[in-house]
Amino acid sequence: MSPAAWVAPRMMYYAYQAYSDLMEPVRAAARLTQGMLQNSPGPLGDMMAFRHLAAGCEMLTRATLTHHRPPYGIDRVKLGKREVGIIEEATLVTPFGTLLRFKKDVEVTQPRVLVVAPLSGHYATLLRGTVETLLPEHDVYITDWHNARDVSIAHGRFGFDEYVDHVIRFLETLGPGAHVVAVCQPCVQVLTAVALMAENGNKAQPRSMTLMAGPIDCRVNPTEVNNLATGKPIEWFEKNLLDVVPQRFAGAGRKVYPGFVQLTAFMSMNMERHIKAHMELYENLAAGESEKAEATKTFYDEYFAVLDLPAEFYIETVQRVFQEYHLAEGRLVVHGQKVNPRAIRRTALLTVEGEKDDICSVGQTLAAHDLCTGLKPYLRKHHLQPGVGHYGVFNGRRWNSQIYPLVRNLILAHD
């Protein structure tokens, strides 16, 4: 399809960008005012009115989205009783993603693990906690997806099949004997990639595959997310949710599902919680409770960093995964080849779900076992984690203490 045929009638991206540009002088003025108030001498700086005004100014400066990947901020990791340095190494770079390695300053050989991050409107840095937990005992790589608005249309399309291609290519770069951990959305693409590698006798097929909170079969216990996906025909998504990148960016003319649209959808599901969090942030700033304020700011700095998805990837994922269940029904085709999960015979499988997951409900990831019937029973394991929602499956206390040990043991048993 030519770029001319991609001109969206709604022009929402241009409106969003115009509003963002218009507000930048206002935010700049608020930053200047905030600095003056916070540096006021003597008792003036301690006056409650001044502190509330400074807090209001800071809230105004934060009322914006960013479109650049936040830093991972993992520069050291503890190995036993000592700390070693971490260097981020771009092992392979394509226009749409980087295979990023967290290289440790050690000579010991550790199991190589590819963490496959979602391409769903946020950057792979959302999995920072996942990576930090894996790092001490593994040689960790991650799929660091690029913002589609920064990718020239000269680089062509990036759809469901191209995502699978990237997973295969990244595993081939790691080489035979690696392991793969998929989080959320890409569980489908990772299972697809491993099935194709097995069917084609690819020597780089991983030794283990961990699928965490992923939509393998969305027919099972449908969530609100699933109902939203099936509530409209695919043409509605194409007409109402896609737009074209404005001329000022490297990806000008590329049709995308904008990250700000996805963020709006995410926030609308829990709007009361987000409003409450920002009201508490304002109170913490005004009261000088910097530690509480910093925790909230850190979360929303990450949450408000958005990336655009290539339109073809978004539409194909909605249609194949959430509407028509191609993989679950045994009719998924990638580049003309039918995907056959039964071909997987050597890659051990672990599936993990959260009891309170309202995005990918109980049973949707477990369904992978019904597809991977070529695996012997001792090569398949499922874990349902009590008391956690979606993000608790791969981040936080229970991930560290109860889920990660299962992932580590799987990798050790098959490395």
Short mmCIF file of C-alpha atoms in Angstrom, two decimals:
data_model
loop_
_atom_site.label_atom_id
_atom_site.label_comp_id
_atom_site.label_asym_id
_atom_site.label_seq_id
_atom_site.Cartn_x
_atom_site.Cartn_y
_atom_site.Cartn_z
CA MET A 1 0.00 0.00 0.00
CA SER A 2 1.38 3.41 -0.93
CA PRO A 3 1.93 6.10 1.73
CA ALA A 4 -0.70 8.24 -0.04
CA ALA A 5 -3.31 5.58 0.68
CA TRP A 6 -2.43 5.74 4.36
CA VAL A 7 -3.56 9.30 5.03
CA ALA A 8 -5.94 9.05 7.98
CA PRO A 9 -9.01 11.32 7.86
CA ARG A 10 -9.06 11.86 11.62
CA MET A 11 -5.63 13.55 11.88
CA MET A 12 -5.55 12.81 15.60
CA TYR A 13 -1.73 12.52 15.62
CA TYR A 14 -1.33 16.04 14.26
CA ALA A 15 -3.82 17.35 16.82
CA TYR A 16 -2.00 15.57 19.64
CA GLN A 17 1.37 16.91 18.53
CA ALA A 18 0.04 20.44 18.09
CA TYR A 19 -1.39 20.41 21.60
CA SER A 20 1.88 19.04 23.01
CA ASP A 21 3.86 21.78 21.26
CA LEU A 22 1.41 24.44 22.45
CA MET A 23 1.76 23.34 26.07
CA GLU A 24 5.56 23.24 26.09
CA PRO A 25 5.99 27.01 26.86
CA VAL A 26 3.47 26.61 29.70
CA ARG A 27 5.44 23.70 31.15
CA ALA A 28 8.68 25.64 30.75
CA ALA A 29 7.19 28.55 32.71
CA ALA A 30 5.99 26.14 35.39
CA ARG A 31 9.50 24.64 35.68
CA LEU A 32 10.98 28.11 36.10
CA THR A 33 8.38 29.07 38.72
CA GLN A 34 8.86 25.81 40.59
CA GLY A 35 12.62 26.38 40.78
CA MET A 36 12.15 29.91 42.11
CA LEU A 37 9.66 28.75 44.76
CA GLN A 38 11.79 25.85 45.92
CA ASN A 39 14.83 28.10 46.24
CA SER A 40 13.03 30.88 48.09
CA PRO A 41 15.14 32.08 51.02
CA GLY A 42 14.36 31.66 54.68
CA PRO A 43 10.81 31.20 55.94
CA LEU A 44 9.26 31.97 52.55
CA GLY A 45 10.33 28.58 51.21
CA ASP A 46 8.70 26.86 54.18
CA MET A 47 5.34 28.58 53.85
CA MET A 48 2.60 26.07 53.08
CA ALA A 49 1.15 28.27 50.33
CA PHE A 50 4.52 28.38 48.57
CA ARG A 51 4.93 24.62 48.89
CA HIS A 52 1.48 23.98 47.45
CA LEU A 53 2.19 26.34 44.58
CA ALA A 54 5.52 24.61 43.90
CA ALA A 55 3.77 21.23 43.99
CA GLY A 56 1.17 22.49 41.51
CA CYS A 57 3.90 23.72 39.19
CA GLU A 58 5.65 20.35 39.30
CA MET A 59 2.40 18.54 38.56
CA LEU A 60 1.97 20.80 35.51
CA THR A 61 5.49 20.07 34.25
CA ARG A 62 4.75 16.36 34.53
CA ALA A 63 1.50 16.57 32.52
CA THR A 64 3.07 15.28 29.32
CA LEU A 65 4.14 12.12 27.56
CA THR A 66 7.63 11.24 26.39
CA HIS A 67 8.50 9.25 23.28
CA HIS A 68 12.04 8.13 24.08
CA ARG A 69 13.09 4.97 25.89
CA PRO A 70 13.88 5.57 29.56
CA PRO A 71 17.23 4.20 30.75
CA TYR A 72 17.32 0.70 32.18
CA GLY A 73 19.59 2.04 34.91
CA ILE A 74 21.15 -1.36 35.60
CA ASP A 75 24.85 -0.61 35.91
CA ARG A 76 25.82 -3.10 38.62
CA VAL A 77 24.64 -6.48 39.87
CA LYS A 78 25.55 -8.48 42.94
CA LEU A 79 27.15 -11.88 42.36
CA GLY A 80 27.62 -13.66 45.64
CA LYS A 81 29.50 -11.27 47.90
CA ARG A 82 30.74 -8.92 45.21
CA GLU A 83 29.29 -6.46 42.75
CA VAL A 84 30.16 -6.51 39.06
CA GLY A 85 29.60 -3.89 36.39
CA ILE A 86 26.98 -4.12 33.65
CA ILE A 87 27.47 -2.83 30.11
CA GLU A 88 24.55 -2.55 27.69
CA GLU A 89 25.73 -4.12 24.44
CA ALA A 90 23.73 -3.86 21.20
CA THR A 91 24.35 -7.37 19.88
CA LEU A 92 22.13 -7.02 16.81
CA VAL A 93 20.26 -3.99 15.51
CA THR A 94 17.44 -3.88 12.95
CA PRO A 95 15.31 -0.87 12.03
CA PHE A 96 12.57 -2.12 14.35
CA GLY A 97 14.45 -3.49 17.35
CA THR A 98 17.73 -4.08 19.12
CA LEU A 99 18.92 -7.33 20.65
CA LEU A 100 20.32 -5.78 23.82
CA ARG A 101 22.70 -7.69 26.07
CA PHE A 102 23.35 -6.82 29.71
CA LYS A 103 26.99 -7.84 29.62
CA LYS A 104 28.58 -8.60 32.98
CA ASP A 105 32.23 -8.12 33.81
CA VAL A 106 32.75 -11.81 34.65
CA GLU A 107 34.50 -14.72 32.97
CA VAL A 108 32.16 -17.44 34.22
CA THR A 109 29.77 -18.90 31.63
CA GLN A 110 26.10 -18.56 32.50
CA PRO A 111 22.92 -19.76 30.75
CA ARG A 112 21.95 -17.42 27.90
CA VAL A 113 18.39 -16.11 28.26
CA LEU A 114 16.41 -14.05 25.76
CA VAL A 115 13.66 -11.98 27.41
CA VAL A 116 11.01 -11.14 24.80
CA ALA A 117 9.22 -7.93 25.73
CA PRO A 118 5.74 -6.86 24.63
CA LEU A 119 5.27 -4.42 21.77
CA SER A 120 2.19 -2.80 23.22
CA GLY A 121 2.72 0.93 23.58
CA HIS A 122 5.46 0.96 26.21
CA TYR A 123 9.18 0.35 26.07
CA ALA A 124 10.93 -2.85 27.11
CA THR A 125 12.19 -1.01 30.19
CA LEU A 126 8.89 -2.04 31.83
CA LEU A 127 10.66 -5.37 32.32
CA ARG A 128 13.53 -3.80 34.22
CA GLY A 129 12.60 -5.75 37.36
CA THR A 130 12.41 -8.99 35.42
CA VAL A 131 15.89 -8.43 34.02
CA GLU A 132 17.37 -7.42 37.38
CA THR A 133 16.16 -10.65 38.96
CA LEU A 134 17.50 -12.83 36.15
CA LEU A 135 20.88 -11.11 35.86
CA PRO A 136 22.89 -12.57 38.77
CA GLU A 137 22.56 -16.14 37.47
CA HIS A 138 22.05 -15.67 33.73
CA ASP A 139 23.52 -14.00 30.66
CA VAL A 140 20.51 -11.84 29.83
CA TYR A 141 19.41 -10.39 26.49
CA ILE A 142 16.20 -8.45 25.78
CA THR A 143 14.19 -7.43 22.71
CA ASP A 144 14.48 -3.64 22.89
CA TRP A 145 11.75 -2.58 20.45
CA HIS A 146 12.04 0.77 18.65
CA ASN A 147 9.40 3.50 18.41
CA ALA A 148 7.70 3.11 15.00
CA ARG A 149 7.48 6.89 14.58
CA ASP A 150 11.28 6.91 14.39
CA VAL A 151 11.46 4.21 11.67
CA SER A 152 11.46 5.41 8.07
CA ILE A 153 8.81 3.95 5.77
CA ALA A 154 11.73 2.96 3.53
CA HIS A 155 12.35 0.07 5.94
CA GLY A 156 9.03 -1.49 4.98
CA ARG A 157 6.41 -3.27 7.05
CA PHE A 158 6.60 -4.83 10.49
CA GLY A 159 3.69 -7.14 11.15
CA PHE A 160 3.00 -10.31 13.10
CA ASP A 161 5.20 -12.40 10.80
CA GLU A 162 8.09 -9.94 11.04
CA TYR A 163 7.89 -10.04 14.84
CA VAL A 164 8.23 -13.83 14.67
CA ASP A 165 11.16 -13.39 12.27
CA HIS A 166 12.90 -11.17 14.81
CA VAL A 167 12.46 -13.70 17.62
CA ILE A 168 13.97 -16.43 15.44
CA ARG A 169 16.83 -14.20 14.30
CA PHE A 170 17.60 -13.11 17.85
CA LEU A 171 17.65 -16.74 19.06
CA GLU A 172 19.95 -17.62 16.16
CA THR A 173 22.25 -14.79 17.26
CA LEU A 174 22.38 -16.24 20.79
CA GLY A 175 23.13 -19.62 19.22
CA PRO A 176 22.21 -23.19 20.14
CA GLY A 177 21.51 -23.92 23.80
CA ALA A 178 19.83 -20.65 24.75
CA HIS A 179 16.58 -20.17 26.67
CA VAL A 180 13.65 -17.83 26.05
CA VAL A 181 11.29 -16.05 28.45
CA ALA A 182 8.22 -14.33 26.96
CA VAL A 183 6.17 -11.82 28.93
CA CYS A 184 2.51 -11.12 28.11
CA GLN A 185 1.60 -10.38 24.48
CA PRO A 186 4.62 -12.04 22.76
CA CYS A 187 3.90 -15.44 24.29
CA VAL A 188 1.98 -16.14 21.08
CA GLN A 189 4.82 -15.05 18.79
CA VAL A 190 7.45 -16.89 20.85
CA LEU A 191 5.50 -20.15 20.82
CA THR A 192 5.02 -19.63 17.08
CA ALA A 193 8.74 -18.99 16.52
CA VAL A 194 9.82 -22.05 18.52
CA ALA A 195 7.29 -24.23 16.68
CA LEU A 196 8.63 -23.07 13.31
CA MET A 197 12.22 -23.60 14.43
CA ALA A 198 11.37 -27.13 15.56
CA GLU A 199 9.49 -27.93 12.35
CA ASN A 200 12.38 -26.65 10.23
CA GLY A 201 15.14 -28.29 12.28
CA ASN A 202 16.70 -24.98 13.28
CA LYS A 203 19.74 -25.71 15.46
CA ALA A 204 19.11 -22.58 17.54
CA GLN A 205 15.74 -23.74 18.89
CA PRO A 206 15.88 -22.96 22.63
CA ARG A 207 16.31 -25.53 25.36
CA SER A 208 13.52 -24.04 27.45
CA MET A 209 10.60 -21.70 26.87
CA THR A 210 8.85 -19.81 29.68
CA LEU A 211 5.52 -18.20 28.77
CA MET A 212 4.27 -15.72 31.36
CA ALA A 213 0.74 -14.27 31.40
CA GLY A 214 0.26 -14.49 27.63
CA PRO A 215 -2.88 -14.74 25.45
CA ILE A 216 -2.33 -18.17 23.91
CA ASP A 217 -6.09 -18.82 23.81
CA CYS A 218 -8.30 -15.78 24.48
CA ARG A 219 -11.44 -17.90 24.31
CA VAL A 220 -10.70 -19.07 27.85
CA ASN A 221 -12.23 -16.91 30.61
CA PRO A 222 -12.45 -13.73 28.47
CA THR A 223 -11.40 -10.51 30.21
CA GLU A 224 -12.55 -6.96 29.59
CA VAL A 225 -9.59 -6.59 27.23
CA ASN A 226 -10.74 -9.63 25.25
CA ASN A 227 -14.32 -8.36 25.12
CA LEU A 228 -13.17 -4.98 23.83
CA ALA A 229 -11.21 -6.71 21.07
CA THR A 230 -14.17 -8.79 19.95
CA GLY A 231 -16.77 -6.05 20.41
CA LYS A 232 -15.92 -4.33 17.13
CA PRO A 233 -15.03 -5.58 13.65
CA ILE A 234 -11.40 -5.24 12.61
CA GLU A 235 -12.42 -2.45 10.20
CA TRP A 236 -13.45 -0.34 13.21
CA PHE A 237 -9.93 -0.62 14.68
CA GLU A 238 -8.39 0.30 11.33
CA LYS A 239 -10.65 3.34 10.92
CA ASN A 240 -10.66 4.73 14.46
CA LEU A 241 -7.36 3.82 16.12
CA LEU A 242 -4.71 4.17 13.40
CA ASP A 243 -3.06 7.35 12.19
CA VAL A 244 -0.04 8.57 10.23
CA VAL A 245 3.22 9.83 11.76
CA PRO A 246 3.58 13.61 11.18
CA GLN A 247 6.22 14.96 8.81
CA ARG A 248 8.59 16.19 11.52
CA PHE A 249 9.63 12.65 12.57
CA ALA A 250 11.87 10.07 10.91
CA GLY A 251 8.90 7.76 10.41
CA ALA A 252 6.85 10.42 8.62
CA GLY A 253 4.09 8.83 6.58
CA ARG A 254 4.21 5.50 8.41
CA LYS A 255 0.83 4.28 9.56
CA VAL A 256 0.85 3.50 13.28
CA TYR A 257 -1.22 2.70 16.31
CA PRO A 258 -0.08 5.69 18.42
CA GLY A 259 1.29 5.04 21.87
CA PHE A 260 -0.80 7.87 23.33
CA VAL A 261 -3.94 6.06 22.17
CA GLN A 262 -2.85 2.83 23.84
CA LEU A 263 -1.98 4.69 27.05
CA THR A 264 -5.41 6.32 27.08
CA ALA A 265 -7.00 2.89 26.76
CA PHE A 266 -4.87 1.48 29.59
CA MET A 267 -5.61 4.40 31.90
CA SER A 268 -9.35 4.34 31.21
CA MET A 269 -9.51 0.82 32.63
CA ASN A 270 -8.31 2.08 36.03
CA MET A 271 -8.92 5.82 35.88
CA GLU A 272 -9.91 6.19 39.54
CA ARG A 273 -6.65 4.59 40.64
CA HIS A 274 -4.57 6.94 38.44
CA ILE A 275 -6.45 10.02 39.67
CA LYS A 276 -5.96 8.94 43.26
CA ALA A 277 -2.25 8.34 42.68
CA HIS A 278 -1.77 11.85 41.28
CA MET A 279 -3.74 13.46 44.09
CA GLU A 280 -1.51 11.65 46.56
CA LEU A 281 1.56 12.75 44.60
CA TYR A 282 0.47 16.37 44.88
CA GLU A 283 -0.05 16.02 48.64
CA ASN A 284 3.32 14.30 49.07
CA LEU A 285 5.10 17.05 47.12
CA ALA A 286 3.41 19.78 49.13
CA ALA A 287 4.18 18.03 52.42
CA GLY A 288 7.83 17.47 51.49
CA GLU A 289 7.46 13.67 51.64
CA SER A 290 10.08 13.18 48.93
CA GLU A 291 10.50 9.42 49.28
CA LYS A 292 6.81 8.70 48.68
CA ALA A 293 6.69 11.26 45.88
CA GLU A 294 9.75 9.80 44.18
CA ALA A 295 8.27 6.31 44.08
CA THR A 296 5.15 7.60 42.31
CA LYS A 297 7.15 9.79 39.93
CA THR A 298 9.42 6.88 38.99
CA PHE A 299 6.43 4.71 38.10
CA TYR A 300 4.72 7.37 35.99
CA ASP A 301 7.94 8.45 34.27
CA GLU A 302 8.01 4.90 32.90
CA TYR A 303 4.26 4.65 32.34
CA PHE A 304 4.10 7.92 30.40
CA ALA A 305 6.98 6.95 28.09
CA VAL A 306 5.11 5.63 25.05
CA LEU A 307 6.01 4.23 21.66
CA ASP A 308 3.99 3.84 18.49
CA LEU A 309 3.27 0.40 17.06
CA PRO A 310 3.46 -0.31 13.34
CA ALA A 311 -0.15 -0.40 12.16
CA GLU A 312 0.17 -3.80 10.49
CA PHE A 313 1.52 -5.41 13.67
CA TYR A 314 -1.29 -4.00 15.78
CA ILE A 315 -4.09 -4.96 13.37
CA GLU A 316 -2.71 -8.44 12.68
CA THR A 317 -2.27 -9.12 16.39
CA VAL A 318 -5.80 -8.00 17.23
CA GLN A 319 -7.24 -10.06 14.39
CA ARG A 320 -5.15 -13.26 14.64
CA VAL A 321 -4.77 -13.45 18.42
CA PHE A 322 -7.72 -11.68 20.03
CA GLN A 323 -10.50 -12.05 17.46
CA GLU A 324 -9.91 -15.18 15.41
CA TYR A 325 -7.63 -17.31 17.68
CA HIS A 326 -5.48 -18.61 14.82
CA LEU A 327 -2.86 -20.31 17.00
CA ALA A 328 -5.35 -21.85 19.42
CA GLU A 329 -7.45 -23.20 16.57
CA GLY A 330 -4.47 -24.67 14.69
CA ARG A 331 -4.74 -22.44 11.63
CA LEU A 332 -1.97 -19.89 12.14
CA VAL A 333 0.18 -19.36 9.05
CA VAL A 334 3.45 -17.39 8.97
CA HIS A 335 5.01 -16.56 5.61
CA GLY A 336 2.92 -19.27 4.02
CA GLN A 337 3.95 -22.00 6.49
CA LYS A 338 1.40 -23.48 8.85
CA VAL A 339 2.47 -23.34 12.49
CA ASN A 340 2.54 -26.72 14.20
CA PRO A 341 3.29 -26.55 17.98
CA ARG A 342 3.21 -30.38 18.09
CA ALA A 343 6.59 -30.23 16.34
CA ILE A 344 8.18 -28.95 19.57
CA ARG A 345 9.82 -31.98 21.18
CA ARG A 346 13.07 -30.75 22.73
CA THR A 347 12.19 -27.35 24.22
CA ALA A 348 10.98 -27.63 27.83
CA LEU A 349 7.86 -25.57 28.54
CA LEU A 350 6.89 -23.60 31.65
CA THR A 351 3.70 -21.53 31.72
CA VAL A 352 2.97 -19.02 34.49
CA GLU A 353 -0.30 -17.27 35.32
CA GLY A 354 -1.50 -14.89 38.02
CA GLU A 355 -4.63 -15.70 40.02
CA LYS A 356 -5.90 -12.09 39.84
CA ASP A 357 -4.78 -11.23 36.32
CA ASP A 358 -7.49 -9.08 34.71
CA ILE A 359 -5.62 -8.68 31.41
CA CYS A 360 -4.71 -12.29 30.63
CA SER A 361 -6.94 -14.49 32.72
CA VAL A 362 -6.34 -17.91 34.24
CA GLY A 363 -6.25 -20.61 31.60
CA GLN A 364 -5.24 -18.49 28.61
CA THR A 365 -1.52 -19.25 28.98
CA LEU A 366 -2.06 -22.78 30.26
CA ALA A 367 -3.60 -23.50 26.86
CA ALA A 368 -0.08 -23.78 25.44
CA HIS A 369 0.11 -27.28 26.94
CA ASP A 370 -2.88 -28.38 24.86
CA LEU A 371 -0.98 -27.30 21.74
CA CYS A 372 2.47 -28.68 22.59
CA THR A 373 1.42 -32.32 22.64
CA GLY A 374 4.75 -33.46 21.22
CA LEU A 375 6.44 -32.73 24.54
CA LYS A 376 6.90 -35.50 27.09
CA PRO A 377 5.15 -34.81 30.43
CA TYR A 378 8.45 -34.22 32.23
CA LEU A 379 9.19 -31.37 29.81
CA ARG A 380 6.00 -29.48 30.67
CA LYS A 381 5.12 -27.56 33.83
CA HIS A 382 2.48 -25.00 34.80
CA HIS A 383 2.40 -22.60 37.74
CA LEU A 384 -0.57 -20.56 38.98
CA GLN A 385 0.65 -17.84 41.33
CA PRO A 386 -1.86 -17.00 44.09
CA GLY A 387 -2.56 -13.39 44.97
CA VAL A 388 -0.98 -11.59 42.00
CA GLY A 389 -2.37 -9.66 39.06
CA HIS A 390 -0.83 -9.24 35.63
CA TYR A 391 2.28 -7.27 36.55
CA GLY A 392 2.92 -9.33 39.66
CA VAL A 393 3.69 -12.32 37.46
CA PHE A 394 6.97 -10.78 36.26
CA ASN A 395 7.67 -7.96 38.74
CA GLY A 396 7.73 -7.50 42.48
CA ARG A 397 8.04 -9.58 45.62
CA ARG A 398 6.24 -12.73 44.52
CA TRP A 399 8.02 -12.78 41.18
CA ASN A 400 11.34 -12.62 42.99
CA SER A 401 10.60 -15.12 45.73
CA GLN A 402 8.13 -17.61 44.26
CA ILE A 403 8.01 -17.44 40.45
CA TYR A 404 11.63 -16.74 39.54
CA PRO A 405 12.95 -19.84 41.37
CA LEU A 406 10.76 -21.97 39.09
CA VAL A 407 12.12 -20.24 35.99
CA ARG A 408 15.69 -20.62 37.27
CA ASN A 409 15.20 -24.32 38.02
CA LEU A 410 13.73 -24.96 34.57
CA ILE A 411 16.71 -23.29 32.92
CA LEU A 412 19.23 -25.13 35.11
CA ALA A 413 17.56 -28.48 34.48
CA HIS A 414 17.76 -28.08 30.71
CA ASP A 415 20.90 -25.98 30.19
#
